[in-house]
């Protein structure tokens, strides 16, 4: 098999899963470095208002990016399924139809982010000193939203093909460009949050060009023709998988935006500290996120090939790998969070606020390893409506109410607010274990008939 069509249906599960996951993890690390570098450079060479603006603005950008990524999961699952079923001829129309849909989505996002940047900043309760800078950051990122969406769709295509190395290459190029852009525009020309936004968009644009070049040069198991670019039967299939995930992610990210707004009410230092903590959290969640994305492709290909038992084994393998890494990350975050926060800013008060949030959040690094591996399994198994349901319960009925109650206490602390994440995740784990047992029993009953 060529390298763009990896076979996950044979061989050692740990070896194949980890080898596929590592490049995804590398790409996620570099993506996280985008925002981290923005915050680090602005924190060192910009203003505290600029730091708050990048923190709040990146929350809005994260909402868009994560929702698009989850919607694109439908592309990944269907491509992997087509390969497992030995029907690669279906992939061309899938990619063509998805391209049209994501183009329309990009236009809508462009209008919202560019036209309503100030309103979004006020809605996020950005501190008064940072509202204008936040608006500028959101508006610039909105102007480049076509590239941000395109990157995530291309990454989904590569993952579905079993190729996790190519996205790592083109995101590495983009990350390098972003670092250079930040240093030139923020440190050199003192453009503060605006410079960080311009550097991010420029880097994403060049990464898209690089990704398209790589895709064109690859030996693909399918062909894309002009007639594929339109609404077709594959559109309905990928939306059926991706829409529940996108809706769940949208509401989850809305809860994070609400959480950011809760924190912003506690003042500029709390807002900046929370922003710094979120960048550290992004890195802490990388391994579980890589496992979830890897699992979807791995499971979907095996389900397509009729190997349900192997798909289940891969889920437990992912949980084991995630727990080992999660325990190590927990120790780093719990006992070294102040040192980590110090990389992003020299403001002692901001560092203390960031570390306060991390102490409450720390347990999340362990429990998420279990949850994300299960979610990846259900995604690959086309149980995305369930994934949406458990996500909404976790987010709307646990995380958001818990964080809000903690934020309105007389002596509200970021540590108490940070506890909302692991508490809601543990509830979600219980829900997913129950659903897994239900599916397992239903499968055994069906086989017995």
Short mmCIF file of C-alpha atoms in Angstrom, two decimals:
data_model
loop_
_atom_site.label_atom_id
_atom_site.label_comp_id
_atom_site.label_asym_id
_atom_site.label_seq_id
_atom_site.Cartn_x
_atom_site.Cartn_y
_atom_site.Cartn_z
CA UNK A 1 0.00 0.00 0.00
CA UNK A 2 1.22 3.49 -0.75
CA UNK A 3 1.89 5.92 2.06
CA UNK A 4 -1.29 7.89 1.54
CA UNK A 5 -3.42 4.82 2.15
CA UNK A 6 -2.22 3.16 5.37
CA UNK A 7 -3.75 -0.23 6.25
CA UNK A 8 -4.99 -0.24 9.88
CA UNK A 9 -6.77 -3.59 9.57
CA UNK A 10 -3.68 -5.76 10.10
CA UNK A 11 -0.61 -5.86 12.34
CA UNK A 12 0.10 -4.64 15.87
CA UNK A 13 -2.58 -2.23 17.11
CA UNK A 14 -0.31 -0.28 19.51
CA UNK A 15 2.43 0.06 16.89
CA UNK A 16 0.10 1.16 14.08
CA UNK A 17 -1.99 3.44 16.27
CA UNK A 18 0.99 5.18 17.87
CA UNK A 19 2.89 5.54 14.58
CA UNK A 20 -0.19 7.15 13.00
CA UNK A 21 -0.84 9.30 16.08
CA UNK A 22 2.66 10.75 16.49
CA UNK A 23 2.61 12.93 13.34
CA UNK A 24 -0.92 14.09 14.27
CA UNK A 25 0.40 14.98 17.72
CA UNK A 26 3.29 16.83 16.13
CA UNK A 27 0.91 18.83 13.94
CA UNK A 28 -1.30 19.63 16.95
CA UNK A 29 1.73 20.77 18.94
CA UNK A 30 2.69 23.13 16.15
CA UNK A 31 -0.89 24.40 15.86
CA UNK A 32 -0.95 25.07 19.59
CA UNK A 33 2.37 26.84 19.16
CA UNK A 34 0.60 29.30 16.83
CA UNK A 35 -1.45 30.78 19.64
CA UNK A 36 1.27 30.26 22.22
CA UNK A 37 3.81 32.23 20.20
CA UNK A 38 1.27 35.01 19.65
CA UNK A 39 0.66 35.24 23.39
CA UNK A 40 4.33 34.87 24.28
CA UNK A 41 5.53 37.61 21.93
CA UNK A 42 2.68 39.98 22.80
CA UNK A 43 3.26 39.26 26.49
CA UNK A 44 6.94 40.13 26.15
CA UNK A 45 6.87 42.97 23.63
CA UNK A 46 3.27 44.23 23.68
CA UNK A 47 0.92 45.56 26.34
CA UNK A 48 -1.23 43.91 29.03
CA UNK A 49 -4.27 45.09 27.03
CA UNK A 50 -2.80 43.42 23.95
CA UNK A 51 -2.29 40.22 25.94
CA UNK A 52 -5.94 40.28 27.02
CA UNK A 53 -7.01 41.00 23.42
CA UNK A 54 -5.10 38.02 22.02
CA UNK A 55 -6.47 35.87 24.85
CA UNK A 56 -10.11 36.83 24.22
CA UNK A 57 -9.80 37.00 20.43
CA UNK A 58 -8.18 33.58 20.22
CA UNK A 59 -11.15 32.14 22.16
CA UNK A 60 -13.42 33.30 19.33
CA UNK A 61 -11.01 31.94 16.71
CA UNK A 62 -10.81 28.63 18.57
CA UNK A 63 -14.59 28.31 18.41
CA UNK A 64 -14.51 28.63 14.63
CA UNK A 65 -11.50 26.34 14.18
CA UNK A 66 -12.74 23.54 16.42
CA UNK A 67 -16.26 23.55 14.95
CA UNK A 68 -14.84 23.35 11.41
CA UNK A 69 -12.51 20.53 12.51
CA UNK A 70 -15.41 18.52 13.94
CA UNK A 71 -17.57 19.07 10.85
CA UNK A 72 -14.63 17.93 8.72
CA UNK A 73 -14.46 14.75 10.82
CA UNK A 74 -17.26 13.48 8.55
CA UNK A 75 -14.79 13.67 5.63
CA UNK A 76 -12.11 11.76 7.57
CA UNK A 77 -14.50 8.97 8.63
CA UNK A 78 -16.02 8.49 5.15
CA UNK A 79 -12.66 8.45 3.37
CA UNK A 80 -11.32 5.86 5.84
CA UNK A 81 -14.54 3.85 5.51
CA UNK A 82 -14.29 3.90 1.69
CA UNK A 83 -10.72 2.64 1.89
CA UNK A 84 -11.69 -0.11 4.34
CA UNK A 85 -14.52 -1.17 2.03
CA UNK A 86 -12.18 -1.06 -1.02
CA UNK A 87 -14.32 1.63 -2.71
CA UNK A 88 -11.94 4.59 -3.19
CA UNK A 89 -13.91 5.78 -6.24
CA UNK A 90 -16.39 7.44 -3.84
CA UNK A 91 -13.78 9.80 -2.41
CA UNK A 92 -13.64 12.25 -5.35
CA UNK A 93 -17.30 13.28 -5.11
CA UNK A 94 -17.01 13.45 -1.31
CA UNK A 95 -14.13 15.95 -1.47
CA UNK A 96 -15.77 17.95 -4.27
CA UNK A 97 -19.08 18.29 -2.44
CA UNK A 98 -17.38 19.10 0.86
CA UNK A 99 -15.33 21.84 -0.83
CA UNK A 100 -18.52 23.61 -1.95
CA UNK A 101 -20.11 23.39 1.51
CA UNK A 102 -17.03 24.66 3.35
CA UNK A 103 -16.70 27.54 0.88
CA UNK A 104 -20.22 28.70 1.81
CA UNK A 105 -19.37 28.33 5.51
CA UNK A 106 -16.24 30.45 5.01
CA UNK A 107 -18.25 33.27 3.43
CA UNK A 108 -20.69 33.29 6.36
CA UNK A 109 -17.86 33.32 8.91
CA UNK A 110 -16.11 36.12 7.02
CA UNK A 111 -19.21 38.34 7.23
CA UNK A 112 -19.76 37.63 10.94
CA UNK A 113 -16.15 38.06 12.10
CA UNK A 114 -15.32 41.11 9.99
CA UNK A 115 -18.67 42.87 10.24
CA UNK A 116 -19.40 42.20 13.90
CA UNK A 117 -15.93 42.09 15.46
CA UNK A 118 -16.66 44.90 17.93
CA UNK A 119 -19.97 43.37 19.00
CA UNK A 120 -18.32 39.99 19.55
CA UNK A 121 -15.61 41.60 21.68
CA UNK A 122 -18.20 43.36 23.85
CA UNK A 123 -20.25 40.15 24.09
CA UNK A 124 -17.13 38.41 25.38
CA UNK A 125 -16.95 41.10 28.07
CA UNK A 126 -13.40 41.98 27.07
CA UNK A 127 -11.97 44.47 29.63
CA UNK A 128 -12.68 48.06 28.58
CA UNK A 129 -8.97 48.72 27.98
CA UNK A 130 -8.79 45.78 25.54
CA UNK A 131 -12.07 46.02 23.57
CA UNK A 132 -10.63 47.89 20.58
CA UNK A 133 -7.54 45.67 20.33
CA UNK A 134 -9.73 42.56 20.61
CA UNK A 135 -11.94 43.87 17.78
CA UNK A 136 -8.92 44.41 15.55
CA UNK A 137 -7.59 40.89 16.28
CA UNK A 138 -10.95 39.26 15.47
CA UNK A 139 -11.45 41.35 12.32
CA UNK A 140 -8.04 40.46 10.88
CA UNK A 141 -8.50 36.75 11.64
CA UNK A 142 -11.96 36.93 10.07
CA UNK A 143 -10.47 38.38 6.90
CA UNK A 144 -8.27 35.28 6.63
CA UNK A 145 -10.92 32.75 7.65
CA UNK A 146 -10.91 31.16 4.16
CA UNK A 147 -7.36 29.93 4.76
CA UNK A 148 -8.08 28.73 8.31
CA UNK A 149 -11.07 26.67 7.10
CA UNK A 150 -9.18 25.33 4.08
CA UNK A 151 -6.28 24.15 6.24
CA UNK A 152 -8.55 22.11 8.51
CA UNK A 153 -10.43 20.53 5.60
CA UNK A 154 -7.17 19.52 3.91
CA UNK A 155 -5.88 18.03 7.17
CA UNK A 156 -9.10 15.98 7.46
CA UNK A 157 -8.58 14.62 3.94
CA UNK A 158 -5.00 13.55 4.67
CA UNK A 159 -6.02 11.84 7.95
CA UNK A 160 -8.80 9.94 6.18
CA UNK A 161 -6.26 8.66 3.69
CA UNK A 162 -4.16 7.32 6.56
CA UNK A 163 -1.49 9.96 5.96
CA UNK A 164 -0.73 11.87 9.14
CA UNK A 165 2.77 12.95 8.11
CA UNK A 166 1.95 15.45 5.36
CA UNK A 167 -0.14 17.74 7.62
CA UNK A 168 2.79 17.78 10.02
CA UNK A 169 5.06 19.06 7.26
CA UNK A 170 2.85 21.89 6.06
CA UNK A 171 1.89 23.04 9.55
CA UNK A 172 5.60 23.09 10.49
CA UNK A 173 6.24 25.50 7.62
CA UNK A 174 3.30 27.65 8.73
CA UNK A 175 4.46 27.69 12.34
CA UNK A 176 7.92 28.89 11.33
CA UNK A 177 6.37 31.68 9.26
CA UNK A 178 4.14 32.66 12.18
CA UNK A 179 7.10 32.91 14.57
CA UNK A 180 9.00 35.12 12.14
CA UNK A 181 5.89 37.25 11.54
CA UNK A 182 5.28 37.74 15.27
CA UNK A 183 8.86 38.77 15.91
CA UNK A 184 8.89 41.21 13.00
CA UNK A 185 5.42 42.75 13.48
CA UNK A 186 5.05 42.68 17.28
CA UNK A 187 8.62 42.87 18.59
CA UNK A 188 9.99 44.86 15.64
CA UNK A 189 7.15 47.16 14.54
CA UNK A 190 5.28 47.16 17.89
CA UNK A 191 1.93 46.32 16.25
CA UNK A 192 0.73 44.51 19.40
CA UNK A 193 -2.37 42.27 18.94
CA UNK A 194 -2.87 43.35 15.30
CA UNK A 195 0.63 42.16 14.39
CA UNK A 196 -0.05 38.78 15.99
CA UNK A 197 -3.26 38.39 13.99
CA UNK A 198 -1.60 39.33 10.67
CA UNK A 199 1.22 36.84 11.31
CA UNK A 200 -1.29 34.06 12.06
CA UNK A 201 -3.38 34.62 8.93
CA UNK A 202 -0.32 34.91 6.67
CA UNK A 203 1.08 31.65 8.04
CA UNK A 204 -2.23 29.83 7.53
CA UNK A 205 -2.49 31.09 3.95
CA UNK A 206 0.96 29.81 3.03
CA UNK A 207 0.28 26.47 4.75
CA UNK A 208 -2.82 25.98 2.57
CA UNK A 209 -0.81 26.60 -0.61
CA UNK A 210 1.84 24.14 0.57
CA UNK A 211 -0.81 21.53 1.45
CA UNK A 212 -2.47 21.75 -1.97
CA UNK A 213 0.90 21.28 -3.67
CA UNK A 214 1.57 18.16 -1.56
CA UNK A 215 -1.90 16.75 -2.32
CA UNK A 216 -1.51 17.30 -6.08
CA UNK A 217 1.89 15.56 -6.11
CA UNK A 218 0.66 12.52 -4.16
CA UNK A 219 -0.20 9.18 -5.71
CA UNK A 220 -3.88 9.16 -4.76
CA UNK A 221 -6.21 6.11 -4.84
CA UNK A 222 -8.95 8.25 -6.45
CA UNK A 223 -9.53 11.02 -8.99
CA UNK A 224 -11.34 14.34 -8.63
CA UNK A 225 -13.12 15.71 -11.72
CA UNK A 226 -14.86 19.03 -12.33
CA UNK A 227 -18.31 17.41 -11.99
CA UNK A 228 -17.47 16.33 -8.43
CA UNK A 229 -17.61 19.96 -7.24
CA UNK A 230 -21.31 20.24 -6.46
CA UNK A 231 -24.00 19.01 -4.10
CA UNK A 232 -24.19 15.20 -4.29
CA UNK A 233 -25.12 12.12 -2.24
CA UNK A 234 -21.76 12.16 -0.44
CA UNK A 235 -22.54 15.62 1.00
CA UNK A 236 -25.51 14.25 2.91
CA UNK A 237 -23.44 11.37 4.27
CA UNK A 238 -20.57 13.50 5.55
CA UNK A 239 -22.95 16.07 7.04
CA UNK A 240 -24.84 13.28 8.83
CA UNK A 241 -21.60 12.36 10.58
CA UNK A 242 -20.07 15.81 10.94
CA UNK A 243 -23.06 18.01 11.87
CA UNK A 244 -23.76 16.40 15.28
CA UNK A 245 -20.06 16.73 16.13
CA UNK A 246 -19.96 20.33 14.90
CA UNK A 247 -23.07 21.25 16.91
CA UNK A 248 -21.65 19.66 20.04
CA UNK A 249 -18.31 21.41 19.51
CA UNK A 250 -20.06 24.72 18.87
CA UNK A 251 -21.94 24.56 22.15
CA UNK A 252 -18.81 23.32 23.96
CA UNK A 253 -16.79 26.24 22.63
CA UNK A 254 -19.64 28.62 23.45
CA UNK A 255 -19.36 27.37 27.02
CA UNK A 256 -15.64 28.21 26.93
CA UNK A 257 -16.48 31.67 25.62
CA UNK A 258 -18.97 32.06 28.45
CA UNK A 259 -16.27 30.87 30.85
CA UNK A 260 -13.90 33.46 29.40
CA UNK A 261 -16.60 36.10 29.95
CA UNK A 262 -17.05 34.95 33.57
CA UNK A 263 -13.31 35.34 34.11
CA UNK A 264 -13.15 38.70 32.32
CA UNK A 265 -15.53 40.12 34.92
CA UNK A 266 -12.84 39.45 37.54
CA UNK A 267 -10.54 42.06 35.96
CA UNK A 268 -7.69 42.55 33.50
CA UNK A 269 -5.15 40.47 35.45
CA UNK A 270 -7.58 37.54 35.75
CA UNK A 271 -8.40 37.83 32.02
CA UNK A 272 -4.73 37.79 31.03
CA UNK A 273 -3.90 35.02 33.52
CA UNK A 274 -6.73 32.87 32.20
CA UNK A 275 -5.49 33.49 28.63
CA UNK A 276 -2.01 32.31 29.59
CA UNK A 277 -3.47 29.25 31.36
CA UNK A 278 -5.54 28.38 28.28
CA UNK A 279 -2.42 28.22 26.13
CA UNK A 280 -0.85 25.78 28.61
CA UNK A 281 -4.13 23.82 28.67
CA UNK A 282 -4.00 23.59 24.87
CA UNK A 283 -0.63 21.84 25.11
CA UNK A 284 -1.81 19.63 27.99
CA UNK A 285 -4.72 18.37 25.86
CA UNK A 286 -2.64 17.54 22.79
CA UNK A 287 -2.12 13.81 23.37
CA UNK A 288 -5.83 13.10 24.11
CA UNK A 289 -6.78 15.19 21.04
CA UNK A 290 -4.31 13.30 18.84
CA UNK A 291 -5.68 9.99 20.15
CA UNK A 292 -9.25 11.06 19.36
CA UNK A 293 -8.40 12.08 15.79
CA UNK A 294 -6.30 8.95 15.20
CA UNK A 295 -8.99 6.71 16.66
CA UNK A 296 -11.65 7.97 14.26
CA UNK A 297 -9.61 6.95 11.19
CA UNK A 298 -8.36 3.71 12.77
CA UNK A 299 -11.80 2.55 13.93
CA UNK A 300 -13.63 3.61 10.77
CA UNK A 301 -11.28 1.66 8.51
CA UNK A 302 -11.63 -1.47 10.66
CA UNK A 303 -15.42 -1.17 10.84
CA UNK A 304 -15.46 -0.83 7.04
CA UNK A 305 -13.38 -4.02 6.79
CA UNK A 306 -15.74 -5.86 9.19
CA UNK A 307 -13.26 -6.02 12.09
CA UNK A 308 -15.32 -4.71 15.01
CA UNK A 309 -13.27 -6.51 17.69
CA UNK A 310 -10.06 -4.93 16.46
CA UNK A 311 -11.77 -1.53 16.54
CA UNK A 312 -12.68 -2.06 20.22
CA UNK A 313 -9.14 -3.15 21.09
CA UNK A 314 -7.79 0.05 19.56
CA UNK A 315 -9.99 2.11 21.91
CA UNK A 316 -8.56 0.40 25.02
CA UNK A 317 -5.05 0.77 23.61
CA UNK A 318 -5.67 4.50 23.22
CA UNK A 319 -6.94 4.80 26.78
CA UNK A 320 -3.80 3.07 28.11
CA UNK A 321 -1.44 5.30 26.14
CA UNK A 322 -3.36 8.42 27.13
CA UNK A 323 -3.35 7.59 30.85
CA UNK A 324 0.42 7.12 30.95
CA UNK A 325 1.04 10.49 29.30
CA UNK A 326 -1.80 12.14 31.24
CA UNK A 327 -0.26 11.30 34.62
CA UNK A 328 3.05 12.88 33.58
CA UNK A 329 1.33 16.03 32.30
CA UNK A 330 -0.73 16.23 35.51
CA UNK A 331 2.44 16.44 37.60
CA UNK A 332 3.88 19.17 35.35
CA UNK A 333 0.72 21.29 35.43
CA UNK A 334 -0.08 20.78 39.12
CA UNK A 335 3.38 21.42 40.51
CA UNK A 336 5.03 23.51 37.79
CA UNK A 337 2.17 25.61 36.45
CA UNK A 338 3.70 28.85 37.70
CA UNK A 339 6.95 28.09 35.86
CA UNK A 340 5.00 27.30 32.67
CA UNK A 341 2.98 30.52 32.97
CA UNK A 342 6.23 32.45 33.40
CA UNK A 343 7.20 31.56 29.82
CA UNK A 344 4.37 33.77 28.52
CA UNK A 345 4.62 36.85 30.69
CA UNK A 346 6.82 38.53 33.29
CA UNK A 347 3.83 40.05 35.12
CA UNK A 348 3.82 38.33 38.54
CA UNK A 349 0.11 38.95 39.14
CA UNK A 350 -0.81 37.42 35.76
CA UNK A 351 1.40 34.39 36.46
CA UNK A 352 -0.31 33.85 39.83
CA UNK A 353 -3.78 34.06 38.26
CA UNK A 354 -2.80 31.62 35.51
CA UNK A 355 -1.36 29.12 37.99
CA UNK A 356 -4.49 29.41 40.16
CA UNK A 357 -6.64 28.25 37.22
CA UNK A 358 -4.24 25.42 36.35
CA UNK A 359 -4.41 23.96 39.86
CA UNK A 360 -8.15 23.51 39.49
CA UNK A 361 -7.85 22.21 35.94
CA UNK A 362 -4.96 19.75 36.49
CA UNK A 363 -7.00 16.53 36.95
CA UNK A 364 -8.48 17.08 33.50
CA UNK A 365 -5.17 15.97 31.95
CA UNK A 366 -5.80 12.43 33.26
CA UNK A 367 -9.55 11.93 32.83
CA UNK A 368 -9.61 13.39 29.30
CA UNK A 369 -7.37 10.52 28.11
CA UNK A 370 -10.25 8.14 28.83
CA UNK A 371 -13.00 10.34 27.44
CA UNK A 372 -11.32 11.34 24.17
CA UNK A 373 -10.34 7.75 23.30
CA UNK A 374 -13.97 6.67 23.77
CA UNK A 375 -15.24 9.63 21.74
CA UNK A 376 -12.79 8.79 18.93
CA UNK A 377 -14.10 5.20 18.94
CA UNK A 378 -17.74 6.33 18.73
CA UNK A 379 -16.90 8.84 15.97
CA UNK A 380 -15.26 6.13 13.87
CA UNK A 381 -18.24 3.87 14.55
CA UNK A 382 -20.72 6.48 13.19
CA UNK A 383 -22.23 7.09 16.63
CA UNK A 384 -21.84 10.84 16.29
CA UNK A 385 -25.37 11.62 17.49
CA UNK A 386 -24.43 9.99 20.80
CA UNK A 387 -21.17 11.92 20.90
CA UNK A 388 -23.17 15.10 20.46
CA UNK A 389 -25.66 14.10 23.18
CA UNK A 390 -23.08 13.27 25.83
CA UNK A 391 -21.15 16.40 24.93
CA UNK A 392 -24.18 18.62 25.40
CA UNK A 393 -25.00 17.05 28.77
CA UNK A 394 -21.40 17.46 29.88
CA UNK A 395 -21.20 21.06 28.70
CA UNK A 396 -24.61 22.59 29.32
CA UNK A 397 -25.67 20.70 32.44
CA UNK A 398 -22.34 20.36 34.25
CA UNK A 399 -19.35 22.48 33.11
CA UNK A 400 -21.13 25.78 32.44
CA UNK A 401 -23.40 25.83 35.54
CA UNK A 402 -20.50 24.74 37.75
CA UNK A 403 -18.17 27.45 36.39
CA UNK A 404 -20.86 30.13 36.69
CA UNK A 405 -21.67 29.27 40.30
CA UNK A 406 -17.96 29.33 41.16
CA UNK A 407 -17.46 32.70 39.41
CA UNK A 408 -20.18 34.51 41.39
CA UNK A 409 -18.91 33.48 44.82
CA UNK A 410 -17.92 36.36 47.10
CA UNK A 411 -14.26 35.31 47.01
CA UNK A 412 -14.30 33.77 43.53
CA UNK A 413 -11.01 32.15 42.50
CA UNK A 414 -9.75 30.83 39.20
CA UNK A 415 -8.92 27.53 40.92
CA UNK A 416 -12.60 26.94 41.68
CA UNK A 417 -13.57 27.87 38.12
CA UNK A 418 -10.86 25.54 36.77
CA UNK A 419 -12.46 22.57 38.57
CA UNK A 420 -15.41 22.74 36.14
CA UNK A 421 -13.40 20.92 33.45
CA UNK A 422 -12.47 17.67 35.29
CA UNK A 423 -15.84 17.48 37.06
CA UNK A 424 -17.77 17.63 33.76
CA UNK A 425 -15.37 15.18 32.08
CA UNK A 426 -15.88 12.58 34.81
CA UNK A 427 -19.64 12.83 34.30
CA UNK A 428 -19.12 12.33 30.55
CA UNK A 429 -16.97 9.23 31.16
CA UNK A 430 -19.76 7.62 33.18
CA UNK A 431 -22.23 8.35 30.36
CA UNK A 432 -19.91 6.87 27.72
CA UNK A 433 -19.14 3.74 29.73
CA UNK A 434 -22.89 3.15 30.05
CA UNK A 435 -23.40 3.64 26.29
CA UNK A 436 -20.50 1.31 25.46
CA UNK A 437 -21.97 -1.43 27.68
CA UNK A 438 -25.36 -0.91 26.02
CA UNK A 439 -23.86 -1.26 22.51
CA UNK A 440 -21.79 -4.29 23.52
CA UNK A 441 -24.83 -6.10 24.91
CA UNK A 442 -26.92 -5.19 21.86
CA UNK A 443 -24.18 -6.55 19.57
CA UNK A 444 -23.92 -9.85 21.51
CA UNK A 445 -27.71 -10.23 21.47
CA UNK A 446 -27.77 -9.61 17.71
CA UNK A 447 -25.01 -12.17 17.10
CA UNK A 448 -26.84 -14.76 19.21
CA UNK A 449 -29.94 -14.57 17.04
#
